[in-house]
């Protein structure tokens, strides 16, 4: 072969199939970032990826895939679904490095700078779940979360994306872990997503948690939504047809979406309203999103579109919601109305500009503050963050009190009240005159004596309603006393009062009545501290003497525990907070005596237990039944001669079910009743309700406990 003959060397990709899969996932995420309107800081993202890939080398998730796939997925959520930039992407890629490997915060800072290191450290502080094994740890982790949030909101956005990906891949976890993580998600992360305006993420978190907590109910609702989809779409299209023409004629650029209510929100409404799927009117919903270049015309255009719906449809007078003039505390803005559609179906309509829609779905902080770099005037989110900083600066002396008061503001719905000058204040539902005083200024709260509402004096404890205009009356001689704790509802007010009382100490002139109040408060605090412990203990253990209690053999938490209600002495205890029946979806918690205490999976106490005591969780399955359980059924209908006799004959004679008690009330032509029966299974109660509905005049029959 001649010396000058060209030599061709074929490139051989020496990477494994797995390496190629990982690199492909990273490149897909990177391409989404490159296609965004951010400044293209590709080099630092590439370095963060290589750093994380090396740090997690050899480790795998429970699903079996390389661990690095998780940070890549979290980064993709942040850029694709929240519109964040390079700093957040790098933090997401590195978010588990400090916690799970030998690398330190200093290593991150030396390679990627202080800002990224701060975010990674913030996420690390709240890793492993917000709730620990004890109430004090639970509150301390929650405090860390809030402190991190108040420093840089991107900390909680990374954590939100981390939780969302964990929920999307929850199927690879053991059942008891699924329940723990799903419970924590519903208890903390979904409400937090709502408070941050992350509506899209909130809905997905709720639905995923619902899917794993109550798979059968989730499946039933999804199937009903699927069955009615085609019919629902035809109703919505007929409903919006005349509106489309008016929008076109007026020159609007717009899109109309048929919005389907989430499975979890449908379930919650069915439970709280005691109605069936077909009775939920806002399953039907329409969203009108219009393009708008002039923000001065945004509000006017919303009301113009509103008139298009009023021309051809009957409007529900009590369902108009003007979130444009007064946005929600999380920044949400839109105009809502409910109109009568075809077949007598009520259809909810949401009218939004494109900007309103972006903020509603992705959150004000995520989509605007960090995406565009524009520093707006103080927003509701900033106000909320300042409230958190304020509470952290004056922490509760007791850990559980701290958690409860923070959650009071975090998860409650809002009311909107006005000062005499017309300034707007957002307060949680249940807030009082005293709460409003502290919300305006701490000194105003400390010297508040009353409020003036509509020219009428009202006491400190008076609960406010949306639209109230209140003047705070003060006196220099007025100062907090222990009673004031019961007069307020917000975290700020409670914290300020307790701080004042603690500092005042012996300077306070304490009356006998105040001493009693303090003793009561102390007792309540002690009860709160031991609440979780008491719940976990055997509810019948008080019948045993302390010396007689001997713990049983350890229960294997990794195996399904079979419940045998038909045994003379059942191998479990039922908690009275939710009174589950055989056939209900239930969870078991192992108490200190190695006994299984059973709760319904949707029980409020069980939800908290799942978050705080995941290690005590055990999967349960009914292995039998026994006719010894009480169930209460609510029955409503049109009153007529003999209907009560028909109901009792059906239950006692035909179905042979023992009635323990029956209370019935009538008002004009309508009757309502509550009937307690003895049954063996939840299915038996369901059959009873179905049979009751076949009686002429009975319109509603549902188990309520």
XYZ file of C-alpha atoms in Angstrom:
705
model
C 0.000 0.000 0.000
C 1.483 3.412 -0.974
C 2.680 5.589 1.894
C 0.439 8.442 0.805
C -2.725 6.289 0.683
C -5.397 7.815 2.965
C -6.185 5.805 6.063
C -9.824 5.740 7.312
C -10.461 4.848 10.943
C -14.070 3.915 11.788
C -15.369 5.426 15.051
C -16.690 2.830 17.427
C -19.069 3.959 20.151
C -17.676 2.207 23.210
C -20.485 3.363 25.470
C -22.876 0.751 26.784
C -26.541 0.758 25.847
C -27.276 2.129 29.313
C -24.770 4.987 28.921
C -26.348 5.922 25.611
C -29.794 5.932 27.233
C -28.586 8.261 30.013
C -26.812 10.621 27.615
C -29.870 10.681 25.356
C -32.107 11.681 28.285
C -29.707 14.491 29.184
C -29.488 15.725 25.554
C -33.282 15.825 25.288
C -33.484 17.955 28.439
C -30.676 20.212 27.196
C -32.395 20.706 23.834
C -35.565 21.913 25.589
C -33.425 24.463 27.462
C -31.676 25.583 24.257
C -35.091 26.122 22.627
C -36.210 28.418 25.489
C -35.689 32.172 25.694
C -33.015 31.911 28.384
C -29.410 32.934 27.904
C -27.665 29.795 26.703
C -25.300 28.736 29.508
C -24.746 25.257 28.115
C -21.194 24.788 29.386
C -22.045 24.942 33.108
C -25.025 22.601 32.612
C -22.761 20.107 30.799
C -20.280 20.254 33.702
C -23.033 19.787 36.296
C -24.271 16.718 34.402
C -20.806 15.136 34.221
C -20.198 15.942 37.914
C -23.495 14.353 38.999
C -23.048 11.379 36.672
C -19.649 10.613 38.187
C -20.894 11.190 41.761
C -23.832 8.766 41.357
C -21.832 6.216 39.328
C -22.810 2.651 40.193
C -25.948 3.584 42.173
C -29.452 2.681 41.044
C -33.023 3.571 41.866
C -35.420 0.944 43.164
C -36.755 0.598 39.605
C -33.306 -0.643 38.537
C -32.421 2.307 36.312
C -29.216 4.335 36.894
C -29.741 6.896 39.660
C -28.598 9.776 37.445
C -31.840 9.397 35.459
C -33.699 10.923 38.419
C -31.745 14.236 38.564
C -32.043 14.514 34.772
C -35.821 14.042 35.027
C -36.060 16.662 37.801
C -34.071 19.120 35.672
C -36.379 18.454 32.723
C -39.479 19.202 34.822
C -37.946 22.522 35.891
C -37.101 23.683 32.371
C -40.005 22.125 30.464
C -42.876 22.589 32.899
C -41.742 25.566 35.008
C -39.644 27.463 32.474
C -36.606 27.842 34.747
C -33.032 28.507 33.638
C -29.448 27.285 34.008
C -29.073 27.918 37.770
C -32.120 25.785 38.579
C -31.129 23.101 36.045
C -27.649 22.765 37.574
C -29.118 22.652 41.094
C -31.543 19.926 39.974
C -28.764 17.826 38.431
C -26.741 18.162 41.644
C -29.577 18.128 44.204
C -28.816 14.656 45.643
C -25.011 14.785 45.407
C -24.345 16.205 48.895
C -26.895 13.937 50.573
C -26.068 10.651 48.828
C -22.334 10.837 48.004
C -19.034 11.868 49.602
C -19.057 15.283 47.934
C -19.696 18.329 50.150
C -21.299 21.723 49.777
C -17.818 23.229 49.441
C -17.133 20.947 46.485
C -20.294 22.211 44.787
C -19.470 25.858 45.502
C -15.874 25.607 44.252
C -17.050 24.104 40.962
C -20.373 25.886 40.361
C -20.512 28.978 42.567
C -22.323 30.063 45.714
C -25.854 30.436 44.303
C -26.075 26.867 42.987
C -24.430 25.546 46.179
C -26.971 27.445 48.312
C -29.911 25.904 46.443
C -28.425 22.390 46.641
C -27.814 22.847 50.362
C -31.371 24.118 50.860
C -32.814 21.067 49.117
C -30.504 18.769 51.106
C -31.752 20.239 54.401
C -35.324 19.232 53.664
C -34.544 15.895 52.024
C -35.883 12.635 53.285
C -39.363 14.086 53.673
C -40.643 17.057 55.591
C -41.673 14.810 58.453
C -39.332 12.873 60.665
C -39.908 10.182 63.240
C -40.917 12.556 66.027
C -43.094 15.640 66.243
C -40.194 17.900 67.200
C -38.131 16.688 64.238
C -41.196 17.048 62.048
C -41.547 20.691 63.011
C -37.814 21.338 62.706
C -37.736 19.963 59.152
C -40.736 22.096 58.309
C -38.920 25.100 59.733
C -35.914 24.302 57.500
C -38.193 24.084 54.479
C -39.722 27.484 55.140
C -36.374 29.067 55.933
C -34.970 27.763 52.642
C -38.025 29.025 50.771
C -37.750 32.493 52.236
C -34.108 32.687 51.100
C -34.585 31.473 47.518
C -37.886 30.176 46.174
C -35.974 27.948 43.745
C -35.185 25.639 46.684
C -38.813 24.592 46.994
C -39.297 24.547 43.211
C -36.469 22.010 42.881
C -37.998 20.042 45.764
C -41.417 20.209 44.076
C -39.959 18.833 40.841
C -38.145 16.145 42.845
C -41.392 15.110 44.546
C -43.308 15.161 41.247
C -40.838 12.784 39.588
C -40.853 10.515 42.657
C -44.655 10.369 42.442
C -44.522 9.614 38.708
C -42.236 6.655 39.430
C -43.884 5.519 42.675
C -44.930 2.183 41.158
C -41.470 0.728 41.772
C -41.741 1.244 45.545
C -43.077 -1.247 48.099
C -46.787 -0.705 48.948
C -46.183 0.666 52.449
C -43.687 3.190 51.023
C -46.236 4.175 48.381
C -48.785 4.970 51.085
C -46.287 6.971 53.139
C -45.079 9.083 50.211
C -48.602 9.552 48.811
C -49.894 10.622 52.229
C -47.092 13.139 52.696
C -47.741 14.479 49.195
C -51.421 15.134 49.918
C -50.691 16.506 53.377
C -47.946 18.969 52.472
C -46.725 19.156 48.889
C -50.022 19.514 47.028
C -51.293 22.332 49.322
C -47.889 23.992 49.077
C -48.008 23.786 45.269
C -51.440 25.424 45.418
C -50.144 28.216 47.654
C -47.297 28.860 45.207
C -49.717 29.006 42.272
C -48.396 25.784 40.713
C -51.866 24.574 39.692
C -50.728 22.075 37.068
C -48.283 20.413 39.466
C -50.827 20.482 42.303
C -53.414 18.619 40.214
C -50.931 15.965 39.116
C -49.596 15.435 42.640
C -53.139 15.018 43.987
C -54.185 12.596 41.263
C -51.030 10.473 41.602
C -51.396 10.322 45.389
C -55.084 9.416 44.997
C -54.166 6.695 42.478
C -51.878 4.954 44.986
C -53.916 5.601 48.121
C -57.295 4.479 46.767
C -56.689 2.679 43.467
C -60.228 1.318 43.154
C -61.956 4.687 43.616
C -59.406 6.328 41.308
C -60.089 3.700 38.642
C -63.872 4.144 38.956
C -63.685 7.919 38.459
C -61.232 7.657 35.543
C -63.532 5.114 33.870
C -66.559 7.381 34.329
C -64.640 10.333 32.897
C -63.610 8.181 29.942
C -67.151 6.890 29.368
C -68.596 10.399 29.330
C -65.754 12.059 27.381
C -67.338 12.039 23.919
C -70.714 13.188 25.214
C -69.068 15.840 27.390
C -67.119 17.248 24.439
C -70.247 17.490 22.283
C -72.101 19.383 25.048
C -69.193 21.800 25.505
C -68.852 22.410 21.757
C -72.563 23.152 21.409
C -72.279 25.463 24.429
C -69.385 27.556 23.053
C -70.487 27.653 19.387
C -72.336 31.012 19.582
C -69.540 32.474 21.734
C -66.922 31.519 19.123
C -68.789 33.564 16.519
C -68.944 36.616 18.787
C -65.245 36.307 19.612
C -64.395 36.063 15.905
C -66.593 39.023 15.005
C -64.947 41.118 17.750
C -61.489 40.306 16.388
C -60.205 38.276 19.345
C -57.234 35.922 18.974
C -58.082 33.124 21.370
C -58.341 29.440 22.134
C -61.104 27.593 23.959
C -60.230 24.514 25.999
C -62.602 21.987 27.503
C -61.193 21.584 31.024
C -61.799 18.296 32.799
C -61.959 18.384 36.594
C -59.235 16.200 38.119
C -60.079 12.760 39.501
C -59.046 13.742 43.023
C -61.090 16.963 43.077
C -64.129 15.010 41.838
C -63.608 12.448 44.592
C -63.238 15.131 47.270
C -66.434 16.837 46.135
C -68.298 13.509 46.126
C -67.127 12.878 49.689
C -67.721 16.324 51.174
C -71.023 16.998 49.402
C -72.247 13.382 49.740
C -73.151 13.279 46.043
C -72.594 10.869 43.178
C -70.461 11.473 40.082
C -73.427 12.519 37.931
C -74.424 15.229 40.435
C -71.164 17.201 40.220
C -71.995 20.058 37.866
C -68.518 21.518 37.424
C -67.144 18.335 35.850
C -68.014 20.380 32.755
C -65.691 23.349 32.420
C -64.486 25.674 29.681
C -61.428 27.907 29.619
C -61.239 30.879 27.244
C -57.670 32.153 26.798
C -57.184 35.310 24.745
C -54.063 37.026 23.429
C -53.541 40.524 24.796
C -50.811 43.049 23.985
C -52.145 45.989 26.003
C -52.337 45.203 29.749
C -54.521 48.279 30.307
C -57.258 46.536 28.283
C -56.863 43.107 29.920
C -59.636 43.499 32.507
C -62.002 45.154 29.993
C -61.568 42.276 27.539
C -62.377 39.708 30.250
C -65.693 41.426 30.990
C -66.409 41.777 27.258
C -66.057 38.007 26.842
C -68.267 37.578 29.919
C -71.073 39.439 28.094
C -70.749 37.012 25.141
C -71.730 34.174 27.468
C -74.577 36.117 29.104
C -76.260 36.824 25.748
C -77.056 33.230 24.929
C -77.016 31.461 28.288
C -78.586 31.640 31.732
C -75.961 32.611 34.311
C -75.808 31.121 37.806
C -76.172 34.245 40.021
C -74.113 32.890 42.924
C -71.179 31.508 40.944
C -69.548 34.686 39.624
C -65.935 34.997 40.843
C -63.947 38.130 40.035
C -60.328 37.127 40.609
C -59.146 39.975 38.353
C -59.931 42.877 40.680
C -58.865 40.892 43.744
C -56.332 38.145 42.847
C -55.960 35.082 45.051
C -53.088 35.053 47.514
C -51.026 32.858 45.174
C -51.299 35.416 42.356
C -54.126 33.673 40.477
C -56.186 36.007 38.263
C -59.214 35.105 36.156
C -62.920 35.781 35.740
C -65.162 32.807 36.579
C -68.827 32.304 35.785
C -71.169 29.325 35.621
C -73.761 29.141 32.840
C -76.522 26.727 31.857
C -75.507 24.534 28.928
C -77.282 21.878 26.840
C -79.314 19.198 28.662
C -79.533 21.477 31.704
C -75.853 20.987 32.553
C -74.133 23.752 34.504
C -70.801 24.604 32.865
C -68.055 26.546 34.626
C -66.268 29.128 32.453
C -62.820 30.568 33.217
C -61.825 33.679 31.247
C -58.085 34.469 31.190
C -55.522 36.382 29.173
C -52.477 34.391 28.046
C -50.411 35.901 30.863
C -53.097 35.053 33.417
C -53.131 31.473 32.144
C -49.353 31.130 32.350
C -49.327 32.403 35.928
C -52.285 30.196 36.898
C -50.680 27.032 35.567
C -47.004 27.572 36.353
C -46.945 30.009 39.260
C -45.967 33.641 39.418
C -42.500 33.137 40.895
C -41.525 30.245 38.649
C -42.733 31.592 35.335
C -42.045 35.289 35.620
C -39.646 36.341 38.333
C -36.905 33.882 37.427
C -37.698 33.287 33.767
C -37.521 36.895 32.622
C -35.453 38.379 35.414
C -37.961 41.206 35.785
C -38.315 42.426 39.362
C -41.975 43.365 39.719
C -43.531 45.358 42.540
C -44.154 43.412 45.739
C -46.451 40.532 44.845
C -48.708 38.381 46.995
C -45.973 35.740 46.876
C -43.417 38.218 48.252
C -45.890 39.183 50.974
C -46.327 35.534 51.905
C -42.561 34.994 51.972
C -42.204 38.027 54.259
C -44.828 36.498 56.564
C -42.770 33.308 56.753
C -39.617 35.283 57.558
C -41.566 37.133 60.239
C -42.758 33.904 61.862
C -39.291 32.371 61.696
C -37.913 35.449 63.445
C -40.397 34.847 66.303
C -40.554 31.038 66.539
C -43.063 29.185 68.655
C -41.578 27.939 71.936
C -43.168 24.559 71.275
C -42.379 22.532 68.158
C -45.912 21.284 67.516
C -47.354 24.761 68.062
C -44.910 26.079 65.505
C -45.972 23.504 62.928
C -49.665 24.039 63.581
C -49.516 27.825 63.363
C -47.436 27.778 60.180
C -49.820 25.301 58.576
C -52.714 27.503 59.674
C -51.642 30.173 57.205
C -50.122 27.843 54.647
C -53.113 25.700 53.810
C -56.167 27.789 54.608
C -58.359 29.485 52.040
C -58.496 33.275 52.034
C -60.853 36.146 52.775
C -60.348 39.714 51.590
C -60.921 42.626 53.976
C -60.341 46.372 53.745
C -58.938 49.096 55.978
C -60.902 52.380 56.340
C -58.650 53.863 53.611
C -59.545 51.034 51.230
C -56.277 49.069 51.475
C -56.798 45.359 50.784
C -55.640 42.628 53.198
C -55.639 38.887 52.485
C -56.326 36.776 55.594
C -57.092 33.082 56.141
C -60.729 32.076 56.525
C -61.678 32.318 60.209
C -59.506 35.393 60.856
C -60.715 37.831 63.525
C -60.440 41.552 64.251
C -57.336 40.776 66.330
C -55.756 38.920 63.392
C -56.368 41.915 61.145
C -54.769 44.265 63.672
C -51.591 42.156 63.792
C -51.604 41.806 59.988
C -51.463 45.618 59.657
C -48.758 46.130 62.325
C -47.582 44.310 65.445
C -47.965 47.388 67.658
C -51.526 47.841 66.430
C -52.240 44.255 67.455
C -50.613 44.569 70.872
C -52.804 47.584 71.759
C -56.023 46.561 69.993
C -59.227 46.775 72.061
C -61.989 46.367 69.445
C -62.949 46.870 65.816
C -65.508 49.045 64.094
C -67.389 47.228 61.351
C -70.043 49.147 59.391
C -70.068 51.836 62.124
C -70.725 49.197 64.774
C -68.264 48.166 67.475
C -67.301 44.488 67.435
C -65.051 42.576 69.894
C -61.501 41.351 69.235
C -62.803 37.836 68.674
C -65.281 38.817 65.928
C -64.733 36.660 62.805
C -64.397 38.637 59.590
C -65.884 37.890 56.190
C -64.756 38.821 52.691
C -65.654 42.412 51.859
C -65.670 43.663 55.469
C -64.195 47.138 55.972
C -62.803 47.363 59.495
C -61.309 50.124 61.603
C -59.024 48.923 64.418
C -59.634 50.654 67.756
C -56.565 50.839 70.045
C -55.661 51.977 73.527
C -52.193 52.512 75.033
C -53.397 50.868 78.236
C -54.404 47.678 76.410
C -51.982 44.740 76.203
C -52.249 40.995 75.497
C -53.379 38.484 78.074
C -53.550 34.685 77.715
C -57.188 34.846 76.563
C -56.074 36.572 73.374
C -54.607 33.308 72.072
C -58.161 32.007 71.640
C -59.243 35.232 69.904
C -56.903 34.869 66.931
C -56.562 32.490 64.022
C -53.395 33.491 62.159
C -49.880 32.299 62.846
C -48.515 35.840 63.097
C -51.002 36.920 65.758
C -50.562 33.782 67.874
C -46.765 34.037 67.645
C -46.683 37.728 68.562
C -48.992 37.247 71.560
C -47.017 34.288 72.924
C -43.745 36.161 72.456
C -45.165 39.168 74.328
C -46.481 37.049 77.206
C -43.177 35.212 77.509
C -41.168 38.454 77.594
C -43.568 40.125 80.031
C -43.122 37.261 82.480
C -43.489 38.396 86.115
C -44.420 41.924 85.033
C -47.902 40.714 84.194
C -50.491 41.101 86.921
C -52.111 37.705 86.731
C -55.687 37.225 87.952
C -57.097 33.890 89.124
C -58.976 33.620 85.852
C -55.797 34.217 83.855
C -53.982 31.547 85.868
C -56.715 29.093 84.909
C -56.374 30.138 81.281
C -52.609 29.542 81.400
C -53.111 26.144 82.986
C -55.603 25.281 80.271
C -53.176 26.427 77.591
C -50.354 24.408 79.151
C -52.543 21.323 79.254
C -53.562 21.785 75.612
C -49.897 22.134 74.618
C -49.024 18.921 76.449
C -51.909 17.169 74.720
C -50.684 18.378 71.338
C -47.168 17.144 72.060
C -48.401 13.656 72.884
C -51.105 13.554 70.190
C -49.200 11.458 67.676
C -48.003 9.059 70.378
C -51.527 8.616 71.689
C -52.900 7.924 68.227
C -50.346 5.192 67.682
C -51.025 3.514 70.991
C -53.644 0.812 71.326
C -56.956 2.665 71.869
C -57.936 0.001 74.400
C -54.643 0.086 76.284
C -56.128 2.370 78.941
C -58.068 -0.685 80.143
C -54.798 -2.416 80.972
C -52.720 -1.638 83.977
C -49.227 -0.388 83.151
C -47.575 -3.483 84.589
C -49.835 -5.856 82.616
C -48.886 -4.517 79.190
C -46.497 -6.862 77.389
C -45.545 -6.099 73.790
C -46.215 -8.876 71.300
C -43.687 -10.323 68.840
C -42.407 -7.827 66.228
C -44.666 -7.465 63.182
C -42.970 -7.766 59.792
C -43.681 -4.382 58.152
C -42.648 -5.684 54.722
C -45.383 -8.361 54.571
C -49.109 -7.815 54.136
C -50.889 -8.191 57.491
C -54.149 -10.175 57.213
C -57.039 -8.808 59.311
C -59.380 -11.405 60.851
C -62.522 -9.688 62.221
C -64.373 -13.000 62.643
C -62.056 -14.236 65.368
C -63.239 -14.085 68.970
C -60.441 -11.621 69.706
C -59.514 -9.874 66.420
C -55.803 -9.584 65.688
C -56.074 -5.787 65.284
C -57.731 -2.718 66.766
C -60.021 -0.285 64.974
C -59.444 3.415 65.585
C -62.619 5.323 66.458
C -61.644 8.386 64.411
C -62.836 6.798 61.144
C -64.461 3.436 62.129
C -63.477 1.331 59.073
C -65.446 -1.746 58.010
C -64.223 -4.973 56.411
C -63.959 -4.201 52.706
C -62.887 -0.571 53.211
C -59.463 0.476 51.944
C -57.467 0.505 55.160
C -53.966 0.940 56.515
C -52.343 -0.520 59.583
C -50.043 1.265 62.021
C -47.962 -0.738 64.449
C -48.212 0.747 67.946
C -45.685 0.555 70.775
C -47.069 -2.828 71.861
C -46.546 -4.285 68.344
C -50.304 -4.286 67.728
C -51.921 -3.194 64.450
C -54.285 -0.213 64.649
C -56.485 0.125 61.550
C -57.541 3.380 59.826
C -59.283 4.157 56.548
C -56.689 5.271 54.014
C -58.445 8.635 53.561
C -58.740 9.319 57.299
C -57.294 12.731 58.245
C -55.347 11.252 61.149
C -54.061 8.431 58.947
C -52.833 11.016 56.445
C -50.735 12.676 59.125
C -49.514 9.341 60.454
C -48.375 8.290 56.982
C -46.225 11.380 56.795
C -44.810 11.308 60.307
C -44.537 7.589 61.093
C -43.861 5.835 57.796
C -41.647 3.248 59.496
C -44.645 2.029 61.544
C -46.800 1.484 58.475
C -47.916 -2.018 57.495
C -49.998 -3.073 54.500
C -53.272 -4.750 55.482
C -55.816 -7.005 53.814
C -59.185 -8.212 55.052
C -59.244 -11.943 55.618
C -62.838 -12.290 56.747
C -65.872 -10.460 58.127
C -68.161 -10.464 61.131
C -71.635 -8.921 61.764
C -70.572 -6.625 64.584
C -69.713 -3.274 63.014
C -71.749 -0.098 63.325
C -72.317 2.018 60.207
C -74.328 5.228 59.941
C -76.291 6.018 56.786
C -77.788 9.372 55.811
C -81.117 9.100 53.960
C -82.987 12.038 52.400
C -86.090 12.286 50.264
C -89.635 13.514 49.684
C -91.872 12.803 52.667
C -95.069 10.817 52.159
C -97.410 8.583 54.161
C -95.797 5.215 54.952
C -92.267 5.926 53.697
C -90.682 5.350 57.117
C -92.386 1.961 57.399
C -91.116 0.984 53.939
C -87.559 1.937 54.911
C -87.583 -0.059 58.154
C -89.244 -3.080 56.473
C -86.604 -3.083 53.752
C -83.727 -2.940 56.221
C -85.034 -5.244 58.960
C -87.243 -7.787 57.143
C -86.022 -7.956 53.551
C -82.280 -7.370 54.039
C -82.294 -8.722 57.629
C -80.012 -5.944 58.914
C -80.249 -4.929 62.555
C -81.149 -1.240 63.072
C -79.490 0.191 66.196
C -80.949 3.694 65.961
C -83.056 5.798 63.594
C -83.499 9.574 63.763
C -85.792 11.279 61.274
C -86.670 14.957 60.752
C -89.166 16.525 58.365
C -89.428 20.074 57.081
C -92.428 20.714 54.838
C -92.258 17.963 52.163
C -88.636 16.948 52.766
C -87.306 14.409 55.273
C -83.749 13.742 56.441
C -82.679 10.840 58.606
C -79.666 9.092 60.063
C -79.790 5.354 60.593
C -77.186 3.286 62.448
C -77.079 -0.388 61.498
C -74.976 -3.441 62.363
C -73.217 -4.909 59.326
C -70.379 -7.240 58.442
C -68.781 -5.495 55.437
C -68.596 -2.200 53.580
C -70.142 -3.947 50.563
C -73.203 -4.747 52.648
C -73.631 -1.022 53.383
C -73.273 -0.147 49.688
C -75.970 -2.689 48.776
C -78.235 -1.266 51.484
C -77.836 2.275 50.080
C -78.624 1.062 46.549
C -81.757 -0.713 47.807
C -82.927 2.375 49.712
C -82.687 4.464 46.540
C -85.220 2.133 44.895
C -87.900 3.225 47.385
C -90.202 5.840 45.881
C -89.331 9.267 47.265
C -85.822 8.415 48.523
C -83.389 10.729 46.686
C -80.184 10.220 48.656
C -78.670 7.353 50.644
C -74.987 7.290 51.592
C -72.780 5.975 54.354
C -71.402 8.824 56.453
C -69.412 6.854 59.050
